[in-house]
Coordinates of C-alpha atoms in Angstrom, one line a residue:
Chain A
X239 CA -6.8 -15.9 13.4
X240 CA -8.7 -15.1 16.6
X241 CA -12.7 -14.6 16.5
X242 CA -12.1 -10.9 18.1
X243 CA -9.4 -10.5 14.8
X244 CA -12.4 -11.5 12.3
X245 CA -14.2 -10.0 10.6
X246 CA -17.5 -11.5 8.9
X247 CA -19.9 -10.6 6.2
X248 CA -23.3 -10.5 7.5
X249 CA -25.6 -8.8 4.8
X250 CA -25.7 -9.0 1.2
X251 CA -28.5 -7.6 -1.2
X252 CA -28.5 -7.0 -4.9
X253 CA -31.1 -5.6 -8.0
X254 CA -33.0 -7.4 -10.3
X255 CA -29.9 -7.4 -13.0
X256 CA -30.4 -7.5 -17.2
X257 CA -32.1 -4.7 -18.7
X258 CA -33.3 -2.1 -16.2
X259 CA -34.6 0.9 -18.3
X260 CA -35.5 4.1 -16.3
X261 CA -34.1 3.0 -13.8
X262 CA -30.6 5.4 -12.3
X263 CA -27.7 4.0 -11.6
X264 CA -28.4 6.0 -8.1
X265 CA -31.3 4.3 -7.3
X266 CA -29.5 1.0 -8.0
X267 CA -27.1 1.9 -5.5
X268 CA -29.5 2.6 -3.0
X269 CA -31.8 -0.6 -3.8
X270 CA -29.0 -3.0 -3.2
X271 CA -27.9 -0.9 0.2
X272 CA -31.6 -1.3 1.4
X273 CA -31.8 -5.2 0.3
X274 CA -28.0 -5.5 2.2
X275 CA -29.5 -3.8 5.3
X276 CA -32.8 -6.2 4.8
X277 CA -30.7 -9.4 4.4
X278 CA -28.6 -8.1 8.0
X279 CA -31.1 -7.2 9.9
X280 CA -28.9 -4.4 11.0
X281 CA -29.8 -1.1 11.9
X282 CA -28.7 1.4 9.2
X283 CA -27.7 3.7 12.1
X284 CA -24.9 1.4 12.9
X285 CA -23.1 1.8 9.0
X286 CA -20.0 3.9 10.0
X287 CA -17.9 2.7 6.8
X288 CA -19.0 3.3 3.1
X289 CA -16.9 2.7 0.0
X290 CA -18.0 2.9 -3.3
X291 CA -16.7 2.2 -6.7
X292 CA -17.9 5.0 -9.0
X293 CA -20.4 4.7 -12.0
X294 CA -19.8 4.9 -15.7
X295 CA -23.2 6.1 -16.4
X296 CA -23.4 8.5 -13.4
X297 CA -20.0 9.2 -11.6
X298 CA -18.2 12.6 -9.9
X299 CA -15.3 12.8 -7.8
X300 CA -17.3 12.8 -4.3
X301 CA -19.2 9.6 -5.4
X302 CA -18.6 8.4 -2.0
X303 CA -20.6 11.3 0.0
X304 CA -22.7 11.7 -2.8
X305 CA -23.9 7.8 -2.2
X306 CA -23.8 8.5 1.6
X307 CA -26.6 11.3 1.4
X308 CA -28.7 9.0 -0.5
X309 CA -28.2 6.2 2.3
X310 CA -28.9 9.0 4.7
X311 CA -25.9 7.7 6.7
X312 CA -23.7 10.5 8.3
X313 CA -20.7 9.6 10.0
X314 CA -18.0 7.1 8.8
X315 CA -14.6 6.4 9.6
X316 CA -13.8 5.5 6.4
X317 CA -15.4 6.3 2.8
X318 CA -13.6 6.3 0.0
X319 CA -14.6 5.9 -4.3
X320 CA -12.6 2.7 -4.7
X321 CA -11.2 3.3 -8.1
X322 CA -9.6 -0.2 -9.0
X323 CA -12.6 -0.8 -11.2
X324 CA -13.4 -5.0 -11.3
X325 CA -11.2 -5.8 -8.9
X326 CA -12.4 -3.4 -6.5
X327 CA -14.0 -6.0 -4.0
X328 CA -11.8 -8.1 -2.2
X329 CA -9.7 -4.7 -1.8
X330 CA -13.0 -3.4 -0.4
X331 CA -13.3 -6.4 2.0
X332 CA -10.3 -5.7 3.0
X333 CA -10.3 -2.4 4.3
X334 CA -13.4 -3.2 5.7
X335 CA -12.1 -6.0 8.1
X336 CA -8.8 -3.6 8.7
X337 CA -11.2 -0.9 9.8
X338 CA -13.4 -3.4 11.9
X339 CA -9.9 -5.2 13.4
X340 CA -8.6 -1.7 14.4
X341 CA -11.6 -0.7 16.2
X342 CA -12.3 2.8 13.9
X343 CA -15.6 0.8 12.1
X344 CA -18.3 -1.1 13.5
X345 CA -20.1 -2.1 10.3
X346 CA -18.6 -1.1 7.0
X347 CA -21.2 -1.2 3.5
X348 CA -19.5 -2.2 -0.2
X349 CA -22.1 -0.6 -2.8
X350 CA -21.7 -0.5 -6.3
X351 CA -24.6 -0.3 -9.1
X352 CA -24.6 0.8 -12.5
X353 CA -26.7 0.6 -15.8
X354 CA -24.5 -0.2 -18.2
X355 CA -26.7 -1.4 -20.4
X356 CA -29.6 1.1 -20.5
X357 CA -27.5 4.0 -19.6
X358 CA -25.6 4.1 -23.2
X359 CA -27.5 1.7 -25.8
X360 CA -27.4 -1.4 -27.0
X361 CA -23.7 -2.0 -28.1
X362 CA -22.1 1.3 -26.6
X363 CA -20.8 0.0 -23.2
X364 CA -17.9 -1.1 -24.5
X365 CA -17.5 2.0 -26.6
X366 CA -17.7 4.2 -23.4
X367 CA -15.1 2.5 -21.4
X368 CA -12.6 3.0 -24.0
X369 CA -13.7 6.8 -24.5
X370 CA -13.5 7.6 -20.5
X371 CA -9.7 6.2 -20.6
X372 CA -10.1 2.8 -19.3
X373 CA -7.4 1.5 -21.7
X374 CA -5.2 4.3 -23.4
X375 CA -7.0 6.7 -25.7
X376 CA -3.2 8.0 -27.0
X377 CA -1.4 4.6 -27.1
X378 CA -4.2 2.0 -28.1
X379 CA -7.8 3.2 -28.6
X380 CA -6.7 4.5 -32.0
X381 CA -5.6 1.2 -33.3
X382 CA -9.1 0.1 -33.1
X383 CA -8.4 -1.6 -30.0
X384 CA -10.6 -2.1 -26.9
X385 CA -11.3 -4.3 -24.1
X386 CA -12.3 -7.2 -26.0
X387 CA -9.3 -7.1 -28.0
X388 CA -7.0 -6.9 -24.8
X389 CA -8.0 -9.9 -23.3
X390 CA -8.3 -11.4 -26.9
X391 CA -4.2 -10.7 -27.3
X392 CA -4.1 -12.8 -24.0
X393 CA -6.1 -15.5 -25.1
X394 CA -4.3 -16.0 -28.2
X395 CA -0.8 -15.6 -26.6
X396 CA -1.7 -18.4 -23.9
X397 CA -2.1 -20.5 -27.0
X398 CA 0.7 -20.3 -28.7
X399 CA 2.8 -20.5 -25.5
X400 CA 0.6 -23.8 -24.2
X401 CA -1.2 -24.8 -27.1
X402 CA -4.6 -23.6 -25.1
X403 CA -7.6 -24.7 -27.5
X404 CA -10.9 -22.6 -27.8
X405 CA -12.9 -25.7 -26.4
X406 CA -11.1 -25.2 -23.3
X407 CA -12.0 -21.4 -23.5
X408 CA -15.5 -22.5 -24.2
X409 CA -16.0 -25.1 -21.9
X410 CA -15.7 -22.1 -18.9
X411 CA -18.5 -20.1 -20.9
X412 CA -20.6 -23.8 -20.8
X413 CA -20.5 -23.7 -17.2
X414 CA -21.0 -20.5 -16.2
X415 CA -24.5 -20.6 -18.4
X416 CA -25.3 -24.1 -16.8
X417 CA -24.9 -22.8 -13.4
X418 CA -27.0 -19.5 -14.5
X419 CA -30.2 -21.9 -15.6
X420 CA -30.1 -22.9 -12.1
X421 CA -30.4 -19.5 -11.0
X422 CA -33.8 -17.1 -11.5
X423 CA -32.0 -14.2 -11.5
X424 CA -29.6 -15.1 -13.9
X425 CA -30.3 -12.4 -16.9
X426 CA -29.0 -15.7 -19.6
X427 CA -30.7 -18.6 -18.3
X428 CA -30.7 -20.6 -21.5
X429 CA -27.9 -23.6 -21.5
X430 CA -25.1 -23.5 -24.5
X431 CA -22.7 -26.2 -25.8
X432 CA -19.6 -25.9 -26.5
X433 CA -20.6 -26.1 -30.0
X434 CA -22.7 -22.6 -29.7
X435 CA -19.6 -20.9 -28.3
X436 CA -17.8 -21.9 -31.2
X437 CA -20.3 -21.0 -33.5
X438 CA -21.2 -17.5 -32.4
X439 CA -19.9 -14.1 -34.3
X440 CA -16.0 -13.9 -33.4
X441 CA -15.9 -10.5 -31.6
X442 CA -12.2 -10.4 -31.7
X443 CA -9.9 -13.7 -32.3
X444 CA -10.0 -15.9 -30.8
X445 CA -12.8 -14.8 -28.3
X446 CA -16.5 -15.1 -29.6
X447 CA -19.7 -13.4 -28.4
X448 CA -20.4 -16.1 -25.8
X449 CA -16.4 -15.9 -24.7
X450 CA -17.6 -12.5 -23.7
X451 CA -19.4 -11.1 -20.5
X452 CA -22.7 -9.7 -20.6
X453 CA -24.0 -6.2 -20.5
X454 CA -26.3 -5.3 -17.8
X455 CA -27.9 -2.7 -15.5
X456 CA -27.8 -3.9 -11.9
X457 CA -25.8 -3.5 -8.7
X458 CA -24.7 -5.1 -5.3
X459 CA -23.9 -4.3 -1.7
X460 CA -22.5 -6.2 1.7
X461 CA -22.1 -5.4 5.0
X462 CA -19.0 -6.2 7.1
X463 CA -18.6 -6.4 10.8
X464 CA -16.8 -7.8 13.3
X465 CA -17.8 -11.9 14.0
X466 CA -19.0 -11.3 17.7
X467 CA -21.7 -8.7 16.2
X468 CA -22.2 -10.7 13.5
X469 CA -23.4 -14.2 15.7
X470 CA -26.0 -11.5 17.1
X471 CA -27.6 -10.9 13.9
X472 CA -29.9 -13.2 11.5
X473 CA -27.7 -14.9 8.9
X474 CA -24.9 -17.1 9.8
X475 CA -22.4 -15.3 9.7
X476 CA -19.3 -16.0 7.0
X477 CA -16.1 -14.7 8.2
X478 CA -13.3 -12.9 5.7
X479 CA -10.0 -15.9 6.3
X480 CA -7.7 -14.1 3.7
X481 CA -7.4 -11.4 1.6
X482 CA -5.1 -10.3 -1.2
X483 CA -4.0 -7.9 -3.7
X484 CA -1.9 -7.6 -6.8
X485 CA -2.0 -4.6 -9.3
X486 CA 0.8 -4.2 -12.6
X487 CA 0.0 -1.5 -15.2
X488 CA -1.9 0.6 -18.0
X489 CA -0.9 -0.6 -21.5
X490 CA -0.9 -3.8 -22.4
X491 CA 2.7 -3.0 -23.7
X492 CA 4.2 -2.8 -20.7
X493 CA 2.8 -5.9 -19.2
X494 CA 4.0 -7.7 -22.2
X495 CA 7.4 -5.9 -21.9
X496 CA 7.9 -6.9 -18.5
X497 CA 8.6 -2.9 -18.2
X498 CA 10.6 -2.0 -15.0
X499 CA 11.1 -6.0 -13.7
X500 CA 14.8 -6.5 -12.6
X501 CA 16.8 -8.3 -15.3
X502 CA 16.8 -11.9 -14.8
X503 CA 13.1 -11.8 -13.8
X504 CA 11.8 -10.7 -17.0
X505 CA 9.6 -13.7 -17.2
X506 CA 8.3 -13.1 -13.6
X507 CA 5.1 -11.1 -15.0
X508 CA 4.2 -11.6 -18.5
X509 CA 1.1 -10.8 -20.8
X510 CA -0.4 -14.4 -19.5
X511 CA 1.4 -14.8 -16.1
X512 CA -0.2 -12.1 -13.9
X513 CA 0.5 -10.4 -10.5
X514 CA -3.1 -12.2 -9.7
X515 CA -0.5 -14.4 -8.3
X516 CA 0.3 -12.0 -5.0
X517 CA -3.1 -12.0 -4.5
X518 CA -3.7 -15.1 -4.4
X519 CA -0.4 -16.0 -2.7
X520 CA -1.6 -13.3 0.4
X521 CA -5.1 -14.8 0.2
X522 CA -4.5 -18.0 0.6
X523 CA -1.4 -17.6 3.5
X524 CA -3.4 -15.2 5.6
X525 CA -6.6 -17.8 5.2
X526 CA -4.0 -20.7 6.1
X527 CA -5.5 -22.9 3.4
X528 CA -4.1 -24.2 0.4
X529 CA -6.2 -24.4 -3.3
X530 CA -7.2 -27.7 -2.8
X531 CA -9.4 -27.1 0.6
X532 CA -11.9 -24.3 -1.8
X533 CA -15.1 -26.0 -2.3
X534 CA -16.3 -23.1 -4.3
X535 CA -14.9 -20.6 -6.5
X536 CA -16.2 -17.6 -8.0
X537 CA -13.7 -16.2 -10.4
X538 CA -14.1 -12.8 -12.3
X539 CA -15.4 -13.9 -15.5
X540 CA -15.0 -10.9 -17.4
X541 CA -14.0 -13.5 -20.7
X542 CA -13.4 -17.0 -20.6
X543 CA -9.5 -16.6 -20.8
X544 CA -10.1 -13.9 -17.8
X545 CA -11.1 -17.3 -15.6
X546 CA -8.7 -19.6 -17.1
X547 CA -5.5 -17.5 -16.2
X548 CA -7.1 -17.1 -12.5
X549 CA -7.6 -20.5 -12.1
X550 CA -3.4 -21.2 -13.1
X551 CA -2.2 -17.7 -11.3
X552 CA -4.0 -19.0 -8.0
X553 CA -2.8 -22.3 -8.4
X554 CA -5.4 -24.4 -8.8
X555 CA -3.4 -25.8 -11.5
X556 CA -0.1 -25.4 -13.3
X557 CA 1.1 -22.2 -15.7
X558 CA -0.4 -23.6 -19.4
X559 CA -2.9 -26.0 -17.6
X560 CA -5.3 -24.0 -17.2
X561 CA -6.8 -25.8 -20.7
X562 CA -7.8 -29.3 -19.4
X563 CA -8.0 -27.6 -15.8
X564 CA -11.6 -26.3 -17.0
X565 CA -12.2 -29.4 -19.2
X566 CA -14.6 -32.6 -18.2
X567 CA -16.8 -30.5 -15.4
X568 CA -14.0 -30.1 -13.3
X569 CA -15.6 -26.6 -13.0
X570 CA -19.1 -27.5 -12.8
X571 CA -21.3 -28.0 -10.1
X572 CA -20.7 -31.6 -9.2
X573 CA -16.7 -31.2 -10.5
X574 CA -14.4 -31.0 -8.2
X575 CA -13.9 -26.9 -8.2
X576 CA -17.7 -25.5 -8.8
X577 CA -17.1 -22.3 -10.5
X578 CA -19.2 -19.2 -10.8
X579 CA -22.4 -21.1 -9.6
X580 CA -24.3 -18.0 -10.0
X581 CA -23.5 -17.6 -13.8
X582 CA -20.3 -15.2 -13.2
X583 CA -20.4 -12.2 -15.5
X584 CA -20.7 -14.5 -18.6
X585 CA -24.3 -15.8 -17.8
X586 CA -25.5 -13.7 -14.5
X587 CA -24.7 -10.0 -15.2
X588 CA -22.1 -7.6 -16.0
X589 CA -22.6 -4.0 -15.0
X590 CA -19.3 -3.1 -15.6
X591 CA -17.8 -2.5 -12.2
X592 CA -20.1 -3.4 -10.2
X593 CA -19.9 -7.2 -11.4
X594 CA -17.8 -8.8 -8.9
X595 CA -19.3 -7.9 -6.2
X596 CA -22.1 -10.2 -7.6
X597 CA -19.5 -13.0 -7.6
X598 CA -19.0 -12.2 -3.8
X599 CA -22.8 -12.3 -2.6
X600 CA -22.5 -15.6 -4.1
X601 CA -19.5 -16.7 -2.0
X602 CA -21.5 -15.8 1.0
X603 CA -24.7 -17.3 0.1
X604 CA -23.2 -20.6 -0.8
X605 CA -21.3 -20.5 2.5
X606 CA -24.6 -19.6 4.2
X607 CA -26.2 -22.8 2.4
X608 CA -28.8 -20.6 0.4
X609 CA -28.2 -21.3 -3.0
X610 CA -30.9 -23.8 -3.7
X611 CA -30.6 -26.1 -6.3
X612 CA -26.9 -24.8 -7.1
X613 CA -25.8 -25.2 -3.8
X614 CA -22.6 -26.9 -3.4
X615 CA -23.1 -29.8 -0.6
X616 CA -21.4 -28.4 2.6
X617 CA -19.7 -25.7 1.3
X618 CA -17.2 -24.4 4.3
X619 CA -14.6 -22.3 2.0
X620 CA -15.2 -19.9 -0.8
X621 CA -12.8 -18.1 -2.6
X622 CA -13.8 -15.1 -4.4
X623 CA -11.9 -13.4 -7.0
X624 CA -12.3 -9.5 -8.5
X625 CA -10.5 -8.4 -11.7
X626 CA -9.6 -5.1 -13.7
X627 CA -7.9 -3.4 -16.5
X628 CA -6.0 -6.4 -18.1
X629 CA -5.3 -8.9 -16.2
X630 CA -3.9 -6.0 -14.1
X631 CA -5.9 -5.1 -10.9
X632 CA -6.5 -8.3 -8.6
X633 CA -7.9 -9.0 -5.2
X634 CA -8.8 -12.2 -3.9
X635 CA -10.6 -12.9 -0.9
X636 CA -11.2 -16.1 0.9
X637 CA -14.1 -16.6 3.1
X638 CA -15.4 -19.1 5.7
X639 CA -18.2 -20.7 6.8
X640 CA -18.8 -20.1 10.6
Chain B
X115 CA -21.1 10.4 -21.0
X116 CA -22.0 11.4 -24.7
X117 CA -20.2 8.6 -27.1
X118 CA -18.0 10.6 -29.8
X119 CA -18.7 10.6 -33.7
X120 CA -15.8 11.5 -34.6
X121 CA -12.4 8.8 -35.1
X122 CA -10.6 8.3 -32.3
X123 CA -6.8 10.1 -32.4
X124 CA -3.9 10.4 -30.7
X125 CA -4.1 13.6 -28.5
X126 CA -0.4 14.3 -28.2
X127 CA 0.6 15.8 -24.4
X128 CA 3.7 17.3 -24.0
X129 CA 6.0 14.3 -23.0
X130 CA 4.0 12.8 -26.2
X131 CA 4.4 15.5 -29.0
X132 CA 8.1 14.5 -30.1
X133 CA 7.0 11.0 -30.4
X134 CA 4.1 12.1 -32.5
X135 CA 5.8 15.1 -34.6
X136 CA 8.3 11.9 -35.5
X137 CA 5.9 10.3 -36.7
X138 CA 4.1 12.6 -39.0
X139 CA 7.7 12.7 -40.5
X140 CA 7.5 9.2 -40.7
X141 CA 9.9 8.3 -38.7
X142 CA 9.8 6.2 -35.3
X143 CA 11.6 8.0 -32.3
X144 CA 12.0 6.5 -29.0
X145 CA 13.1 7.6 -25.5
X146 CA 16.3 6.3 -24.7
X147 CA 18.0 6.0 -21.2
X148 CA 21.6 7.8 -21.4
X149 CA 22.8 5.8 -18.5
X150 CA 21.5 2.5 -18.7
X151 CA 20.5 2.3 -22.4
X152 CA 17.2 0.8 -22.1
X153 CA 14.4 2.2 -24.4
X154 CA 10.8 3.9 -22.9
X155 CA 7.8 4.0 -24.3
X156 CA 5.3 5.3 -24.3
X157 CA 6.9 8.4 -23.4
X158 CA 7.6 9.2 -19.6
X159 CA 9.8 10.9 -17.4
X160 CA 11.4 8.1 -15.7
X161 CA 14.0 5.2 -17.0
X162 CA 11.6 2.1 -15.8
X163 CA 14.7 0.3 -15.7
X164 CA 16.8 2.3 -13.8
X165 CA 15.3 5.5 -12.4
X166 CA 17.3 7.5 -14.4
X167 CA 15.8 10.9 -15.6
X168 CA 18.3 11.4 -18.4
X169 CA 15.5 10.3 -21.6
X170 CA 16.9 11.4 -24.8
X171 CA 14.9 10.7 -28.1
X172 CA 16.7 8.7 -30.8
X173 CA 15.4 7.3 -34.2
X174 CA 14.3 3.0 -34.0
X175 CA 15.2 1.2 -36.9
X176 CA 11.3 0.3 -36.7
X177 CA 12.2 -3.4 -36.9
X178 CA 10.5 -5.8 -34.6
X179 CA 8.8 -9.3 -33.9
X180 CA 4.4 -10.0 -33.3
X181 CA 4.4 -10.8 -29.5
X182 CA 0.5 -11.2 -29.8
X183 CA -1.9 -10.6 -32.4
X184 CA -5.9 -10.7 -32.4
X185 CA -8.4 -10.2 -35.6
X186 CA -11.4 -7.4 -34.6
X187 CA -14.1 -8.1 -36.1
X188 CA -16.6 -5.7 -34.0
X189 CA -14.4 -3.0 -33.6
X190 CA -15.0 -0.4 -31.0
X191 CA -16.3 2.4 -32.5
X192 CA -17.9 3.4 -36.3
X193 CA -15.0 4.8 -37.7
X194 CA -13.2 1.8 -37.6
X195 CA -16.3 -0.8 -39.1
X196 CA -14.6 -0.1 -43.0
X197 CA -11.1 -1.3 -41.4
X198 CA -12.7 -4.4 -40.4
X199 CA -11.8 -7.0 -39.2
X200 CA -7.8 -5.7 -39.0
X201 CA -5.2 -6.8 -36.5
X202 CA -4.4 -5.3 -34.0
X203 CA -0.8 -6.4 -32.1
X204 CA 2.2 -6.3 -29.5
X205 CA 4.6 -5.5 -31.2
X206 CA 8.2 -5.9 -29.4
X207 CA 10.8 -3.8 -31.4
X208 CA 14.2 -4.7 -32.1
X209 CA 15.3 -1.8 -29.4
X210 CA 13.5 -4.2 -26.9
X211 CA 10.4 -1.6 -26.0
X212 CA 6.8 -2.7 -26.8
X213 CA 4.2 -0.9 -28.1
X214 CA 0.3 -1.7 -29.5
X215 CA -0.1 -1.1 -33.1
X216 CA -1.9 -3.2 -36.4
X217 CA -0.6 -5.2 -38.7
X218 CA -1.1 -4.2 -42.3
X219 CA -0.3 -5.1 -45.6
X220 CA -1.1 -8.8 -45.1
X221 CA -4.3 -10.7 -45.0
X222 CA -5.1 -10.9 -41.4
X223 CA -4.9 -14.9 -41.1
X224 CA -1.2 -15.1 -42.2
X225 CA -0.3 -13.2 -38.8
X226 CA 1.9 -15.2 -36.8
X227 CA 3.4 -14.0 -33.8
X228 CA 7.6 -13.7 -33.8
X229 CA 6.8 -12.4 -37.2
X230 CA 9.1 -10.2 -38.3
X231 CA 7.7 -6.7 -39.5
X232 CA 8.2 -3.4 -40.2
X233 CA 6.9 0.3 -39.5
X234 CA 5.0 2.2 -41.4
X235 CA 3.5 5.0 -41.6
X236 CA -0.8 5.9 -42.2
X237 CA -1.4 10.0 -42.1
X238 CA -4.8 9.6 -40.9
X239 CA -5.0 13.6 -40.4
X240 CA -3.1 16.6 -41.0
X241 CA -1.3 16.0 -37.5
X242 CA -1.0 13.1 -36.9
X243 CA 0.2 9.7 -38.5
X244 CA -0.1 6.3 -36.9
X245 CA 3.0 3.9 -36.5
X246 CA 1.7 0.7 -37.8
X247 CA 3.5 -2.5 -38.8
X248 CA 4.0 -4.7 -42.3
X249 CA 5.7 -8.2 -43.1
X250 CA 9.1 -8.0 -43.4
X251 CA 12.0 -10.3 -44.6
X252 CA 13.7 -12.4 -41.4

C-alpha cells in the first residue's frame, strides 16, 4: 500500500477504568475524546468523522450527534452509532481509513465509554444485556441462559471435539492478569495461578469467575488520519496495514446448526469454528503479512475460550490447538505471541462495549514503544482483534509501526 | 435501564404464537419448508436453506441429541437462583433444526453431549409452557 493510501492512528486517550461512581457514561465519552485530542496534538477543529458505539447505561438512537454536541464538533462526513457491539473497532478503523483514502475525512474520532459497573449495581451488567436483547429474550433468556453460558456452551464443545483442558483455558486468564500487574491502570493488578482459576466459583461450566471478564466503568477514543498528516503531528505515527470483518448470527442455535450454509459445507462455520476467520483472512491479505510476522497481539478477551478460538480462527495455530497454543508462555510477554499486554478485558477493564477499543490503544502504544515495562522489544506489527455476540461479530485490524 | 423482577418469558410475536400455542398443548411444532423439506426455527419467514417462502407448521417427534451443554451456577436473573445450577443446552433435533433449551430430569453431571433426549413440557404460566429436554432411551 502507498503512504498517500494509509491511513495512521495518531491519538489515543482513555478514563481511569474500574469503579467510576458518579461519574456518566457521557462524561466518559467526552474524557477519553479530550485525552485522544491531548495525546494528537490535533486541533479538535479538524475532527470531520465521529462514530460511536452506543451505551448500555445511557444510549438513544441519535447517540452519534448526541456525542457530537458534547465534543462541540459540527460537521462530519461520516457519523454513524456503530452497533456491532465488541467487535465494533476494527470495523470502526475501517471506515475511518475508507473515509480518509477517499478524501471525504481528514481526521475521523472512535469514542466509546460506558459505566457498566456503576451504572446498574454490582452483579446486574450481565443481567441488563440479556434484558435489552443482546442474546434472545423469546428463544434463550428464558432457559436461564445468558452470556456467560453462551460462550460456556463453546468452551465445553471445543472440549469434547479436541479434548481442550481448563488449564489451557486458565493459562490465557494467567497471562492476561500478569501482563495487568505490569500496568497501573489495570483495575486487577494482583497475579493468579492457574491454580486460582481453577479454584474460583464456577459461573457456568466449565468457565469460572476468573475465565470471565471484568465489569467496569471506563471508556476509550482514537483518532485516524491520513499518514502524511499524521508525520506532522507528535506521536509516531502507526499506520492501519489490514483490516477485516466477519459477522454470522443471533442464536446460538443457528451457529451450531450451520443454518443457511450450502450442503456439503455444513462444517464450514460451526459453534467453535467462527467467521472470525474472514476477518482475519482480509486482515492479514490486505496487511500482506502472515501470523507469524505479529509481534503483539491483543485479542478480545471477553472469556478465556473467547481468546483461544481467535488465536486458532486467525491461524496462529491449528483448529483444536488452540489448547497447548496458549500453554508454556507462548502468550506471555517474553513467549513468542505476547497477548493482551495491557490485561485484555480479563485483567484491564470491561465496560461492555467499549472494551476493545482498550485492546486497540494498546496496539498503538506498543507500536509507538510506550508501554513501559510491558513493552514488547521492537514491536513493528500489532494485530488487534474486536469481538461480539457469540463468537459472531469480528473485526480484526493489523497495524504497523512507521 | 430498570432491571425486571419479574421471570423472564417468552413474549410470543406473531410468526412466534403457533410455535408457542403448540407448546402450551404440549406439543412441539416446527416450520417446515414445502419445497425443500428442511425444518426452521425459530420461526421466520424465509426457508434458510432455500429461500423458499412456503413454511408450513408440522408436529416434531421431539426427539434429538445434546450438541453442547453447560451447568449455571450464577444464573442470570433471581427467578432462576431456586433452579440452580440447571443445564442449559443445544439441542439438535432428530428433524435436523437446533434450538436452546435445559436438560431436566437428570442430575446435571450425567449430561453428555450426543445424548439422546426427549421433550417435555414445564407450564411455567397460564400462556406459556417451555419446551425442555429429558434422557431418553438410544
Amino acid at each position: 500500500m502507498s503512504d498517500s493510501d494509509s491511513a495512521a492512528i495518531v491519538g489515543v486517550g482513555e478514563t481511569a477504568v474500574g469503579k467510576l461512581p458518579g461519574v456518566t457514561a457521557l462524561q466518559l465519552h467526552v474524557e477519553a475524546a479530550k485525552r485522544a485530542l491531548d495525546d494528537a496534538g490535533i486541533p479538535k477543529s479538524e475532527i470531520d468523522g465521529l462514530l460511536t458505539c452506543g451505551s448500555m447505561s445511557d444510549d438513544n438512537i441519535r447517540h452519534h450527534i448526541v456525542i457530537a454536541e458534547h465534543l462541540g464538533i459540527f460537521a462530519k462526513s461520516l457519523c454513524d452509532t456503530l452497533r456491532t457491539g465488541g467487535s465494533s473497532f476494527g470495523y470502526g478503523v475501517q471506515l475511518a481509513q475508507d473515509a480518509i483514502r477517499a478524501g471525504r475525512c481528514r481526521a475521523v474520532m472512535i469514542v466509546s465509554a460506558d459505566n457498566l459497573l456503576t451504572g446498574f449495581g454490582e452483579g446486574k451488567g450481565v443481567t441488563a444485556y440479556a434484558q435489552a436483547g443482546a442474546h434472545s429474550v423469546e428463544f434463550e433468556y428464558p432457559f436461564g441462559a445468558h452470556i456467560p453460558a453462551f460462550y460456556a456452551l463453546v468452551a465445553q464443545r471445543h472440549m469434547y471435539e479436541y479434548g481442550t483442558r481448563p488449564e489451557q483455558l486458565a493459562s490465557i486468564a494467567v497471562a492476561c492478569r500478569k501482563h495487568a500487574a505490569l500496568n497501573p491502570a489495570a483495575q486487577k493488578r494482583t497475579p493468579i495461578t492457574v491454580s486460582d482459576v481453577l479454584a474460583s466459583r464456577m459461573i457456568s461450566s466449565p468457565l469460572r469467575l476468573l475465565d470471565c471478564s471484568l465489569i467496569s466503568d471506563g471508556g476509550g477514543a482514537v483518532i485516524v488520519t491520513s499518514l502524511d498528516r499524521a508525520r506532522d503531528l507528535k506521536q509516531r505515527p502507526v499506520r492501519v496495514l489490514g483490516t477485516g470483518q466477519g459477522h454470522s448470527y443471533y442464536h446460538m442455535a443457528h451457529l451450531a446448526g450451520g443454518v443457511g450454509l450450502p450442503a456439503g459445507q455444513k462444517d464450514r462455520f460451526t459453534l467453535t469454528s467462527t467467521v472470525g476467520r474472514l476477518a482475519g483472512e482480509q486482515a492479514f491479505r490486505e496487511a500482506a503479512v502472515t501470523p507469524d510476522d505479529i509481534d503483539v497481539a491483543e485479542i478480545y478477551d471477553s472469556f478465556t475460550i473467547t481468546a483461544l478460538v481467535q488465536f486458532e480462527d486467525l491461524g496462529f495455530c491449528k483448529k483444536g490447538e488452540g489448547g497447548s497454543f496458549v500453554e508454556g508462555g507462548r502468550i506471555e510477554l517474553g513467549g513468542a505471541l505476547p497477548t493482551n499486554t495491557h490485561g485484555g478485558l480479563l485483567s484491564f477493564a470491561h465496560p461492555g462495549m467499549p472494551g476493545g477499543i482498550f485492546h486497540l490503544i494498546e496496539g498503538v502504544r506498543q507500536l509507538r514503544g510506550q508501554c513501559g515495562p510491558r513493552q514488547v522489544e521492537n514491536a513493528e506489527v500489532a494485530l488487534v482483534t474486536s469481538v461480539s455476540a457469540v463468537l459472531s461479530n469480528h473485526s480484526v485490524a493489523i497495524l504497523g509501526r512507521e | 435501564m430498570h432491571i425486571a423482577n419479574a421471570r423472564p418469558l417468552p413474549d410470543p410475536t406473531p410468526i412466534s404464537q403457533p410455535y408457542w400455542d403448540a407448546c402450551r398443548h404440549h406439543q412441539l411444532e416446527l416450520q417446515r419448508c414445502a419445497d425443500c423439506g428442511s425444518f426452521r426455527f425459530p420461526p421466520g419467514y424465509m426457508c434458510p436453506s432455500c429461500a423458499s417462502m412456503a413454511l408450513r407448521w408440522q408436529r416434531v417427534s421431539g426427539r434429538g441429541r445434546v450438541h453442547a451443554y453447560t451447568v449455571v451456577h450464577r444464573p442470570p436473573h433471581p427467578a432462576f437462583a431456586k433452579d440452580a445450577p440447571y443445564v442449559v443446552a443445544l439441542i439438535e433435533l432428530a428433524e435436523g433444526a437446533v434450538l436452546m433449551s435445559n436438560v431436566v430430569g437428570c442430575p446435571a453431571e450425567q449430561v453428555r453431549v450426543g445424548m439422546p433426549v426427549q421433550v417435555t413440557f414445564d407450564d411455567v404460566s397460564a400462556d406459556i409452557a417451555l419446551p425442555k429436554f429429558e434422557p431418553a432411551a438410544e
